[in-house]
Amino acid sequence: MSLFRKSPKSPQEVSKALKDALTALERSDKKAEKVSGKAQEDTSKSLTQIKTMLYGTSDSEPQDIVLAQLAHEFYNSNMLLLLIHNLHRIDFEGKKDVAQIFNNILRRQIGIRSPTVEYICTKPEILFTLMKGYEHQDIALHCGTMLRECARYEALTRIILYSDDFYNFFKYVEVSTFDIASDAFSTFKELLTKHKMLCAEFLEQNYDRVFTQYEHLLNSENYVTRRQSLKLLGELLLDRHNFSVMKRYISNPDNLKLMMIMLKEKSRNIQFEAFHVFKVFVANPDKPRPILEILLRNQDKLVEFLTRFHTDRSEDEQFNDEKAYLIKQIKELKPLPPDQ
Amino acid sequence: MERDLPSDRFMELDAGDDDALLIQRIDSNEIIYCPPKRKYKLVGKYVMGDKLGEGSYGKVKECLDSTTLQRRAIKIMKRKTLRRIPNGDQNVQREIRLLRRLRHHNVISLYDVYHNEAKGKIYMVMEFCVTGLQEMLDRSKDKKLPIWQANKYFVQLVEGLEYLHSRGVVHKDIKPGNLLLTSDNMLKISDFGVAEQLDVLAGKDEITTSQGSPLFQPPEVAGGARVFSGFKVDVWSAGCTLYNLTSGKYPFEGENMFRLFENICEKPLVMPEELDPVLKTLLEGMLRKEPSERLSLNLVKSHDWCCKKHPRTEEEVSLGGDDDRHSISIVPYLRSNYYDSESEEELFTEHQLNESRNQAECKSEMSGTDLQETRGAHTKRRRRKPTSCISVKSITSCKQS
């Protein structure tokens, strides 16, 4: 073999090398306090080689046969889970490579089949480990990227939504590190909005659990959390797929109270978002008695409040029409017959 | 029909000269033209550029956001014109209302709306698109797209429609002409003039009117049903669109509107032979006459044909960016504002103009492209001229000798 021209390694060889390097990395980390430099170097090298195989270089296109072999090796050796488990031990560039490799293998398609998606369905631990990634600062964003890629597939989203770990998101979106919290929020939003039918079914079945937790977000100390979650709430409720969830939400007087408090928030943005949820309570043609009672009790105050509400939005015709409609509706509310 | 002549297209005749009233023969060499003045004009914060197209509602120009330097398209409508179109004003207001609330990567974005009461004009600043599917079809061989390309666009159409439906918006006029494309191949659903916003609190998607293009109307509309499902109307039209993109034909035709509607209602669906069986099942499902049997958008989305990876076998129909048609037209306007000098003005004679015209024609014949191809994505009919407008500067030798 020529000394200068290294023959390109086969997918089998590279994945074996990567696996060995990762195992060494894991072992050295557990034994000593410090991560072995050699193992880390080997890992990065293998990752770069694999990335080249998957994405090709400027003068060589990736080959289908190599991709198939590589994917096969990855499934057989449980490589995806191994990579994610050891993600925090891999150096900075290597972490980015892992995310890219993961996403590429995930997108793999044969005809109408997505073999990696099918594979992950049998190994849901991969998804749970990715979610747990939000608890570790140094890998949170990489895991976020991979999770959102997973969220593109309905089958994987289903596993995530119906797992107990999903409810950790209510914690993650509020962590003190801003970039992690907002990354977690965008994943959270993706999971709840991407696959409409699935999400509607999930919200209906888990209404109480989800919305009890959701209320904490709306009452958060953190302005960004409050604002983002209120906006998402509006989007969820006004999505026609979630019609029955919306009907349920707007018949609960506590929710109405919360929205009325938010209408009076200091932030104009929050006021405006709250308006779009509040309007549905009022427009509801069959308002339950408790809702009517609240509206009636505050009838005059609400009319006065709405009349002076965001009067500078003169160019937004729809908003003004809606506001006028609400004022009219509230004005025309008839006192309830006494309770029997 | 009255038509506004561009103001810079009049002849400056020597007023004091009696001879000018006589009919004279002028040699084409003696008429001197100057290129159109590109006058810098701002609407709000937007620098106006060349016209992209013209439709029944008004014209569309390219413009530049002076604060962000982003390219935009601006739709300019006159109240006077709108009043002459049935429901014209109402449709524009509806489009503005709807677009304001919509935000999706497959739905055209509306950025700003201006009203100039003095001039009686409405300006809508929208996302800039380089072309539209209809234009690409017109340009392509056999008036159809390669399967993989049709798939790429159709999947985006379904995504955009799913979003619209989730927001309770029924588009009612889905067709290739209303599907625009940006330079990075993103499909944008546009033209919400006849769209309808459903009541948030109504559980059903019942609608009572549809005024979309006849070729794309479903049997329940053609047959005059009183109430029907709005979402299924869009599914039908999207099915006709897919049929059209992949075969170059329409599922139902007729020599007049009456025959067309009769055929839509009664004639059985005939599939183009050459299509593959998976695509046929999708089309068949989307074009079922009975709305309740027609596929829901969700089923369309998860249909094998949509999920399948289609090999790139045939050559792509390009967005048409091979000449200067996609280059930004704002620069001369900016130049005229910041570096204005009369001396730079180029003058040329009719003879030279004809020469350049002939040259351009020869070139286009050789390359096989139509010189009169439409340029902008925002309209169907628009002729391109070597110079967009011309004015006769002065007639040097028009006195009788």
XYZ file of C-alpha atoms in Angstrom:
741
model
C 0.000 0.000 0.000
C 1.344 3.376 -0.888
C 2.499 5.441 2.020
C 0.910 8.601 0.696
C -2.443 7.444 -0.440
C -4.486 6.127 2.425
C -7.184 3.887 1.100
C -10.563 5.207 2.260
C -11.917 3.207 5.146
C -15.062 1.192 4.758
C -18.213 2.158 6.682
C -17.761 -0.926 8.838
C -14.241 0.071 9.777
C -15.132 3.646 10.555
C -18.075 2.767 12.725
C -16.007 0.186 14.564
C -13.309 2.800 15.152
C -15.910 5.256 16.397
C -17.425 2.719 18.703
C -14.028 1.821 20.182
C -13.152 5.463 20.637
C -16.456 6.173 22.351
C -16.063 3.204 24.662
C -12.566 4.326 25.550
C -13.857 7.811 26.146
C -16.562 6.560 28.416
C -14.215 4.297 30.352
C -11.523 6.916 30.858
C -14.113 9.409 31.977
C -15.543 7.067 34.543
C -12.156 5.980 35.896
C -10.203 9.169 36.035
C -11.449 12.668 36.676
C -10.182 13.848 33.341
C -11.330 12.787 29.904
C -8.603 11.079 27.936
C -7.228 13.321 25.217
C -6.372 10.419 22.948
C -9.866 8.942 23.051
C -11.359 12.317 22.339
C -9.100 12.859 19.376
C -9.976 9.459 17.940
C -13.649 10.168 18.343
C -13.423 13.496 16.527
C -11.470 11.889 13.716
C -14.010 9.136 13.184
C -16.854 11.631 13.336
C -15.256 13.756 10.645
C -14.802 10.710 8.429
C -18.413 9.683 8.860
C -19.629 13.186 8.166
C -17.660 13.182 4.930
C -19.231 9.888 3.927
C -22.701 11.235 4.574
C -22.397 14.686 3.114
C -19.653 14.134 0.551
C -16.959 16.672 -0.190
C -16.600 19.398 -2.776
C -15.376 16.870 -5.343
C -17.120 13.655 -4.325
C -20.806 13.016 -3.939
C -21.926 10.677 -1.162
C -22.542 7.169 -2.482
C -25.810 5.410 -1.831
C -24.220 2.077 -1.107
C -21.889 3.590 1.480
C -24.824 5.370 3.128
C -26.795 2.143 3.323
C -23.887 0.241 4.841
C -23.190 2.989 7.337
C -26.805 3.221 8.428
C -26.890 -0.529 8.787
C -23.782 -0.487 10.994
C -25.294 2.292 13.080
C -28.493 0.343 13.704
C -26.675 -2.855 14.526
C -24.233 -1.313 16.965
C -26.817 0.966 18.568
C -24.551 3.829 17.614
C -27.098 6.654 17.802
C -27.790 6.017 21.477
C -24.095 5.571 22.224
C -23.330 8.902 20.583
C -26.022 10.748 22.488
C -25.062 9.138 25.774
C -21.508 10.303 25.349
C -22.298 13.621 23.739
C -21.090 15.637 26.722
C -17.711 13.926 26.540
C -17.122 14.808 22.898
C -15.356 18.069 22.040
C -17.153 21.141 20.711
C -16.747 20.531 16.970
C -17.486 16.861 17.480
C -20.824 17.676 19.117
C -21.871 19.610 16.050
C -20.773 16.702 13.861
C -22.894 14.321 15.906
C -25.974 16.477 15.379
C -25.332 16.639 11.649
C -24.721 12.921 11.367
C -27.827 12.148 13.398
C -30.030 14.397 11.287
C -28.669 13.009 8.051
C -29.218 9.393 9.036
C -32.672 10.265 10.331
C -33.712 11.778 7.002
C -32.689 8.666 5.117
C -35.465 7.462 2.873
C -36.030 4.354 0.780
C -39.112 4.845 -1.371
C -41.806 5.756 1.095
C -40.019 4.191 4.059
C -37.861 6.030 6.553
C -35.767 3.214 8.045
C -34.141 5.321 10.761
C -37.519 6.515 11.974
C -38.657 2.911 12.157
C -35.468 2.037 14.003
C -35.891 4.822 16.585
C -39.470 3.713 17.175
C -38.032 0.455 18.469
C -35.457 2.334 20.561
C -37.443 5.186 22.138
C -34.667 5.586 24.694
C -32.905 7.673 22.056
C -35.698 10.219 22.231
C -35.814 10.263 26.012
C -32.072 10.744 26.226
C -32.300 13.623 23.785
C -34.982 15.277 25.910
C -32.891 14.822 29.036
C -30.188 16.705 27.149
C -31.950 19.942 28.042
C -30.774 19.393 31.613
C -27.130 19.723 30.624
C -25.992 23.151 29.514
C -23.168 21.979 27.261
C -25.289 19.695 25.101
C -28.762 21.225 25.387
C -28.745 23.063 22.074
C -27.333 20.124 20.125
C -29.988 17.856 21.543
C -32.565 20.499 20.653
C -31.512 20.421 17.015
C -31.809 16.663 16.897
C -35.134 16.636 18.710
C -36.698 19.103 16.312
C -35.528 16.946 13.438
C -37.278 14.011 15.136
C -40.401 16.125 15.577
C -40.770 16.224 11.800
C -41.919 12.627 11.951
C -45.329 11.885 13.322
C -44.378 8.485 14.729
C -41.552 9.954 16.783
C -43.611 12.940 17.914
C -46.256 10.525 19.146
C -43.746 8.705 21.319
C -42.463 11.985 22.754
C -45.891 13.474 23.453
C -47.256 10.393 25.130
C -44.224 9.953 27.373
C -43.994 11.233 30.933
C -40.778 12.975 30.009
C -42.701 15.341 27.778
C -43.939 17.183 30.866
C -40.351 18.092 31.701
C -40.632 20.635 28.919
C -42.710 22.775 31.250
C -39.528 22.991 33.341
C -37.087 23.323 30.472
C -38.803 26.312 28.908
C -38.271 28.210 32.142
C -34.617 27.497 32.892
C -32.526 30.541 33.685
C -30.230 30.220 30.673
C -32.067 32.176 28.037
C -30.826 30.425 24.913
C -31.655 27.008 26.315
C -35.086 28.086 27.499
C -35.968 29.531 24.122
C -34.600 26.515 22.289
C -36.700 24.282 24.508
C -39.709 26.442 23.818
C -39.330 26.173 20.081
C -39.080 22.390 20.362
C -42.102 22.380 22.655
C -44.061 24.446 20.174
C -42.995 22.252 17.268
C -44.165 19.145 19.111
C -47.564 20.659 19.851
C -48.268 22.198 16.460
C -46.531 20.209 13.750
C -48.808 17.200 13.383
C -52.263 18.665 13.732
C -54.357 15.518 14.105
C -51.949 13.875 16.495
C -51.672 17.019 18.638
C -55.423 17.490 18.772
C -55.897 13.917 19.879
C -53.116 14.238 22.441
C -54.479 17.475 23.914
C -57.965 16.045 24.148
C -56.812 12.922 25.913
C -54.449 14.684 28.271
C -56.349 17.911 28.674
C -56.149 18.202 32.455
C -52.550 17.266 32.844
C -51.353 19.552 30.049
C -53.435 22.584 30.900
C -52.747 22.450 34.632
C -49.077 22.646 33.834
C -49.673 25.196 31.118
C -51.273 27.522 33.616
C -47.964 27.715 35.463
C -46.323 28.993 32.320
C -48.982 31.666 31.940
C -48.383 32.712 35.544
C -44.614 32.574 35.235
C -42.446 35.245 36.821
C -40.558 35.414 33.576
C -41.945 37.880 31.040
C -40.693 35.958 28.015
C -42.268 32.715 29.210
C -45.562 34.447 29.893
C -45.642 36.124 26.554
C -44.537 33.125 24.496
C -46.842 30.706 26.220
C -49.804 33.028 25.893
C -49.118 33.414 22.189
C -48.873 29.672 21.741
C -52.060 29.184 23.731
C -53.856 31.511 21.336
C -52.483 29.605 18.379
C -53.495 26.256 19.812
C -57.005 27.331 20.737
C -57.687 29.057 17.440
C -56.458 26.126 15.410
C -59.525 24.391 14.040
C -58.049 20.974 14.647
C -58.230 21.743 18.361
C -61.859 22.760 18.257
C -63.055 20.537 21.083
C -60.075 21.502 23.245
C -60.961 25.134 22.663
C -64.602 24.560 23.577
C -63.476 22.948 26.784
C -61.020 25.696 27.591
C -63.497 28.519 27.139
C -66.103 26.947 29.382
C -63.844 27.075 32.422
C -64.326 30.312 34.446
C -60.790 30.144 35.886
C -59.365 30.456 32.426
C -61.534 33.482 31.765
C -60.336 35.103 34.975
C -56.737 34.480 34.007
C -57.254 36.082 30.608
C -58.927 39.100 32.170
C -55.940 39.544 34.454
C -53.626 39.268 31.462
C -55.651 41.869 29.597
C -54.528 44.282 32.285
C -50.853 43.272 32.233
C -48.289 46.020 31.977
C -46.959 44.734 28.663
C -48.988 45.797 25.667
C -47.911 42.718 23.782
C -49.331 40.482 26.448
C -52.525 42.525 26.551
C -52.904 42.092 22.825
C -52.319 38.357 22.868
C -54.728 38.006 25.779
C -57.349 39.865 23.796
C -57.270 37.197 21.109
C -58.002 34.475 23.637
C -60.480 36.577 25.607
C -62.558 37.276 22.521
C -63.386 33.611 22.106
C -64.899 33.441 25.592
C -67.208 36.320 24.744
C -68.034 35.233 21.211
C -69.009 31.753 22.342
C -72.723 31.464 21.516
C -73.444 29.041 24.342
C -71.590 30.461 27.286
C -71.959 28.375 30.428
C -73.507 30.038 33.440
C -70.259 30.628 35.431
C -68.740 32.438 32.438
C -71.838 34.572 32.026
C -71.770 35.423 35.700
C -68.226 36.735 35.522
C -68.950 38.757 32.404
C -72.120 40.192 33.934
C -70.432 41.050 37.177
C -67.841 43.031 35.257
C -70.139 44.223 32.486
C -69.694 47.985 32.898
C -66.019 47.781 33.722
C -65.325 45.569 30.713
C -67.184 47.871 28.332
C -65.283 50.845 29.635
C -61.985 48.975 29.556
C -62.432 47.698 26.023
C -63.517 51.087 24.732
C -60.165 52.467 25.789
C -58.212 49.335 24.861
C -55.401 49.862 22.313
C -57.149 52.762 20.623
C -53.992 53.552 18.649
C -54.358 50.429 16.512
C -56.517 52.357 14.120
C -54.987 50.760 11.022
C -55.866 47.222 12.102
C -59.453 47.055 10.905
C -60.056 43.512 11.946
C -58.964 44.212 15.501
C -61.266 47.206 15.696
C -64.181 45.245 14.289
C -63.592 42.502 16.785
C -63.312 44.963 19.630
C -66.543 46.673 18.606
C -68.221 43.280 18.376
C -67.089 42.310 21.869
C -68.255 45.609 23.343
C -71.636 45.137 21.735
C -71.896 41.560 22.971
C -71.002 42.484 26.523
C -73.352 45.487 26.551
C -76.226 43.322 25.405
C -75.782 40.615 28.021
C -79.084 40.026 29.830
C -79.078 39.471 33.593
C -79.386 35.800 34.430
C -82.527 34.351 35.942
C -81.881 33.549 39.611
C -80.314 30.198 40.271
C -82.759 27.465 40.903
C -62.323 51.064 -22.769
C -60.212 53.815 -21.416
C -56.572 53.318 -20.907
C -54.123 55.599 -19.247
C -51.311 56.522 -21.540
C -48.001 56.828 -19.841
C -47.424 60.539 -19.424
C -43.921 60.370 -20.755
C -45.037 59.131 -24.117
C -46.208 62.296 -25.766
C -44.701 64.126 -28.625
C -43.176 67.469 -28.068
C -44.057 69.399 -31.168
C -42.783 72.813 -31.860
C -45.732 74.882 -30.821
C -45.165 78.096 -32.703
C -44.620 76.388 -35.984
C -47.584 76.253 -38.347
C -45.918 73.657 -40.509
C -46.141 71.200 -37.681
C -49.827 70.871 -38.291
C -49.242 69.393 -41.697
C -48.830 65.701 -42.033
C -45.230 64.987 -42.608
C -43.192 62.010 -43.326
C -40.329 61.598 -40.958
C -37.521 59.242 -41.543
C -37.051 56.852 -38.684
C -33.428 57.883 -38.462
C -34.484 61.326 -37.505
C -36.578 60.502 -34.516
C -34.531 60.535 -31.402
C -35.530 58.609 -28.377
C -34.221 58.740 -24.900
C -34.495 55.893 -22.446
C -37.277 56.223 -19.913
C -36.512 58.432 -16.972
C -36.358 56.306 -13.899
C -37.737 58.664 -11.390
C -37.006 57.864 -7.797
C -40.198 57.534 -5.883
C -40.970 56.442 -2.361
C -44.169 54.883 -1.120
C -43.861 54.742 2.640
C -40.388 53.382 3.136
C -40.297 51.581 -0.200
C -38.337 52.672 -3.262
C -40.380 51.923 -6.346
C -38.893 49.915 -9.212
C -40.046 48.544 -12.555
C -43.426 47.104 -13.240
C -43.577 43.356 -12.730
C -46.995 42.776 -14.102
C -50.537 43.861 -14.497
C -53.850 42.247 -13.788
C -57.477 43.239 -13.710
C -57.104 44.728 -10.233
C -54.081 46.877 -10.879
C -50.410 46.596 -11.407
C -47.567 45.116 -9.470
C -44.182 46.754 -9.209
C -40.958 45.694 -7.715
C -39.831 47.753 -4.759
C -37.104 47.901 -2.188
C -37.511 48.296 1.534
C -35.218 51.253 2.189
C -34.684 50.295 5.820
C -33.798 46.640 5.348
C -32.855 46.578 1.638
C -35.165 43.631 1.053
C -36.838 43.124 -2.290
C -40.594 43.296 -2.205
C -43.495 43.390 -4.607
C -46.032 46.175 -4.320
C -49.549 45.794 -5.636
C -51.035 49.110 -6.643
C -54.781 49.401 -7.036
C -57.000 52.324 -7.906
C -60.263 52.682 -6.080
C -61.827 53.802 -9.334
C -60.870 50.571 -11.079
C -61.943 48.462 -8.135
C -65.388 49.987 -8.154
C -65.896 48.741 -11.683
C -65.109 45.117 -10.781
C -67.934 43.203 -9.102
C -67.060 43.006 -5.387
C -63.685 44.502 -6.276
C -63.244 46.733 -3.276
C -64.689 44.142 -0.949
C -62.333 41.466 -2.235
C -59.298 43.641 -1.694
C -60.362 44.477 1.829
C -60.933 40.800 2.499
C -57.519 39.882 1.167
C -55.876 42.477 3.402
C -57.796 41.331 6.452
C -56.917 37.704 5.911
C -53.281 38.144 4.993
C -52.630 40.320 8.021
C -53.351 37.390 10.282
C -51.582 34.687 8.300
C -47.997 33.724 8.711
C -46.596 30.623 7.070
C -43.693 29.867 4.785
C -46.042 28.604 2.084
C -48.437 31.528 2.217
C -47.555 34.884 0.702
C -46.715 37.485 3.342
C -48.226 40.920 3.434
C -45.881 43.440 5.026
C -47.538 46.823 4.694
C -50.643 48.467 3.391
C -50.795 52.124 2.409
C -53.741 54.216 1.340
C -53.299 57.354 -0.648
C -56.671 59.017 -0.359
C -55.740 61.949 -2.578
C -54.791 59.678 -5.468
C -57.404 57.079 -4.570
C -54.819 54.319 -4.502
C -54.201 51.317 -2.297
C -50.738 49.842 -2.000
C -50.063 46.345 -0.710
C -46.447 45.473 -0.024
C -45.884 41.745 -0.305
C -43.229 39.114 -0.520
C -41.247 39.134 -3.744
C -41.716 36.116 -5.986
C -39.811 35.486 -9.176
C -42.361 33.402 -10.994
C -45.473 31.294 -10.641
C -46.433 27.761 -11.534
C -48.664 28.835 -14.432
C -45.818 30.745 -15.983
C -43.497 27.785 -15.604
C -46.075 25.477 -17.155
C -46.474 27.827 -20.100
C -42.756 27.768 -20.635
C -42.277 24.028 -20.225
C -42.444 21.241 -22.750
C -45.957 19.720 -23.027
C -47.161 22.246 -20.422
C -46.241 19.999 -17.543
C -43.566 19.548 -14.909
C -41.342 16.545 -14.229
C -42.921 14.306 -11.590
C -40.282 14.955 -8.939
C -40.661 18.683 -9.404
C -44.442 18.570 -9.297
C -44.126 16.542 -6.103
C -41.819 19.125 -4.547
C -44.326 21.906 -5.165
C -47.421 19.893 -4.372
C -46.111 18.915 -0.942
C -45.618 22.598 -0.185
C -49.085 23.399 -1.450
C -50.540 20.826 0.920
C -48.535 22.233 3.798
C -49.714 25.752 3.082
C -53.321 24.595 2.731
C -53.130 22.666 5.971
C -52.057 25.851 7.708
C -54.822 27.893 6.090
C -57.431 25.342 7.060
C -56.118 25.189 10.608
C -56.650 28.953 10.757
C -60.168 28.490 9.405
C -59.381 29.991 6.008
C -60.801 28.423 2.852
C -58.886 29.686 -0.174
C -61.436 28.707 -2.863
C -59.202 29.609 -5.790
C -56.284 27.175 -5.768
C -54.753 26.888 -9.240
C -51.283 27.101 -10.762
C -51.797 30.793 -11.498
C -52.147 31.563 -7.801
C -49.129 29.569 -6.692
C -46.030 31.713 -6.807
C -42.404 30.793 -6.291
C -39.533 32.600 -4.658
C -36.003 32.419 -5.975
C -35.219 29.648 -3.473
C -38.064 27.485 -4.783
C -40.510 28.082 -1.974
C -44.109 27.875 -3.046
C -46.358 30.691 -1.869
C -50.127 30.482 -1.977
C -51.369 33.886 -3.065
C -54.494 35.761 -4.113
C -56.943 35.672 -1.245
C -59.481 37.820 -3.040
C -62.253 35.202 -2.853
C -61.054 33.357 0.258
C -63.301 32.984 3.275
C -62.603 33.107 6.988
C -64.765 30.650 8.870
C -66.245 31.530 12.221
C -63.879 30.387 14.958
C -66.752 29.038 16.992
C -68.521 27.209 14.206
C -67.561 23.586 14.389
C -68.170 22.972 10.718
C -66.527 24.253 7.576
C -69.777 24.926 5.755
C -69.716 27.638 3.140
C -72.296 28.853 0.679
C -70.347 30.560 -2.083
C -67.341 29.897 -4.230
C -66.172 32.165 -7.005
C -62.875 30.589 -7.986
C -61.771 29.738 -11.500
C -64.314 27.479 -13.255
C -61.840 24.837 -14.440
C -60.899 24.134 -10.834
C -64.359 24.077 -9.284
C -65.729 20.915 -7.690
C -69.073 19.315 -8.667
C -70.883 20.643 -5.600
C -70.118 24.184 -6.754
C -70.676 23.507 -10.450
C -73.947 21.796 -9.605
C -75.118 24.695 -7.496
C -75.322 23.119 -4.053
C -76.521 25.562 -1.412
C -74.189 24.571 1.411
C -71.009 22.577 1.123
C -67.722 21.794 2.853
C -65.171 24.526 2.272
C -62.096 22.440 2.909
C -63.151 19.839 0.365
C -63.393 22.578 -2.266
C -59.712 23.304 -1.748
C -58.891 19.597 -1.895
C -60.638 19.312 -5.263
C -58.883 22.369 -6.673
C -55.539 21.124 -5.384
C -56.332 17.811 -7.112
C -57.039 19.609 -10.397
C -53.799 21.501 -9.931
C -51.823 18.296 -9.415
C -53.545 16.723 -12.421
C -52.554 19.751 -14.447
C -48.953 19.912 -13.225
C -48.285 16.246 -13.929
C -50.197 15.725 -17.170
C -50.485 19.158 -18.742
C -54.226 18.629 -19.026
C -57.299 19.497 -17.015
C -59.488 16.769 -15.546
C -62.618 18.372 -16.986
C -63.059 20.757 -19.861
C -65.922 22.179 -21.866
C -66.392 24.594 -24.729
C -68.332 26.947 -22.521
C -69.003 27.389 -18.856
C -72.299 25.498 -19.016
C -70.743 22.471 -20.708
C -67.765 22.616 -18.379
C -69.926 22.550 -15.276
C -72.030 19.787 -16.767
C -68.890 17.739 -17.409
C -67.531 18.363 -13.934
C -70.772 17.080 -12.452
C -71.471 14.156 -14.728
C -68.481 12.969 -16.699
C -66.418 10.238 -15.115
C -62.829 11.130 -14.301
C -60.376 9.993 -16.944
C -56.802 9.485 -15.814
C -53.920 10.267 -18.112
C -52.507 6.917 -19.161
C -48.881 7.717 -18.537
C -49.158 8.512 -14.827
C -47.901 6.004 -12.309
C -50.506 4.024 -10.345
C -49.691 5.585 -6.960
C -50.235 9.075 -8.309
C -53.440 7.890 -9.973
C -54.866 6.711 -6.656
C -54.070 10.079 -5.098
C -55.706 12.008 -7.937
C -58.663 9.697 -7.943
C -59.101 10.276 -4.203
C -58.849 14.037 -4.448
C -61.215 14.250 -7.401
C -64.090 12.189 -6.053
C -67.326 13.862 -6.968
C -68.969 13.249 -3.627
C -67.300 15.642 -1.147
C -67.728 13.286 1.803
C -65.841 10.562 -0.060
C -63.104 12.922 -1.191
C -59.802 12.590 0.658
C -59.247 14.924 3.570
C -56.170 17.086 3.435
C -54.641 15.007 6.173
C -54.998 11.845 4.098
C -53.569 13.635 1.093
C -50.583 14.658 3.169
C -49.893 11.124 4.323
C -50.542 9.559 0.916
C -47.699 7.421 -0.358
C -47.150 9.635 -3.371
C -46.513 12.617 -1.110
C -44.208 10.760 1.261
C -42.265 9.043 -1.457
C -38.863 10.224 -2.501
C -39.030 10.833 -6.240
C -35.835 10.343 -8.209
C -34.731 13.327 -10.260
C -34.958 11.700 -13.612
C -36.223 14.390 -15.920
C -34.666 17.772 -16.244
C -35.987 20.557 -14.081
C -38.151 23.321 -15.486
C -36.211 26.336 -14.335
C -37.599 29.327 -12.526
C -36.538 31.230 -15.619
C -33.609 33.090 -14.184
C -31.355 32.563 -17.174
C -31.483 36.137 -18.406
C -31.712 39.405 -16.564
C -35.353 38.842 -15.708
C -34.643 38.254 -12.064
C -32.134 40.981 -11.529
C -33.217 43.808 -9.343
C -34.706 46.772 -11.168
C -34.292 49.354 -8.430
C -30.718 50.380 -9.164
C -31.427 52.873 -11.976
C -33.978 54.575 -9.749
C -31.489 54.891 -6.947
C -28.900 56.151 -9.371
C -31.218 58.760 -10.774
C -31.820 60.032 -7.267
C -28.282 60.062 -5.992
C -26.147 60.578 -9.094
C -28.528 62.410 -11.343
C -26.898 64.029 -14.361
C -28.546 64.750 -17.678
C -25.331 64.217 -19.585
C -25.374 60.514 -18.955
C -28.610 60.176 -20.803
C -28.311 57.981 -23.793
C -30.189 59.037 -26.892
C -30.895 56.775 -29.794
C -32.876 56.762 -33.006
C -35.713 54.548 -34.118
C -33.361 52.957 -36.586
C -31.040 51.869 -33.801
C -33.974 50.733 -31.793
C -35.179 48.523 -34.625
C -31.704 47.132 -35.041
C -31.507 46.140 -31.404
C -34.994 44.733 -31.582
C -34.074 42.564 -34.544
C -30.961 41.394 -32.808
C -32.885 40.449 -29.727
C -35.413 38.562 -31.798
C -32.731 36.635 -33.625
C -31.157 35.750 -30.343
C -34.378 34.584 -28.830
C -35.202 32.494 -31.860
C -31.894 30.782 -31.579
C -32.204 30.093 -27.900
C -35.785 29.092 -28.379
C -37.200 31.386 -25.750
C -40.081 33.644 -26.396
C -39.224 37.280 -26.324
C -42.659 38.164 -25.188
C -42.501 35.900 -22.264
C -43.975 37.320 -19.155
C -41.552 38.437 -16.564
C -43.232 39.088 -13.293
C -44.898 36.375 -11.365
C -47.778 38.509 -10.387
C -49.708 38.583 -13.603
C -50.328 36.615 -16.696
C -50.150 39.036 -19.562
C -47.244 41.297 -19.941
C -45.185 42.164 -22.921
C -41.574 42.935 -22.660
C -40.158 45.667 -24.805
C -36.528 46.444 -25.526
C -37.159 49.806 -23.924
C -40.078 50.011 -21.646
C -41.185 53.423 -22.791
C -39.999 55.977 -25.186
C -40.448 59.642 -25.741
C -39.709 61.655 -28.799
C -37.265 64.195 -27.558
C -37.252 66.627 -30.396
C -37.775 66.522 -34.087
C -34.833 68.175 -35.648
C -35.759 68.319 -39.288
C -39.476 68.368 -39.469
C -39.775 71.557 -41.367
C -40.600 71.274 -44.946
C -37.579 71.827 -47.067
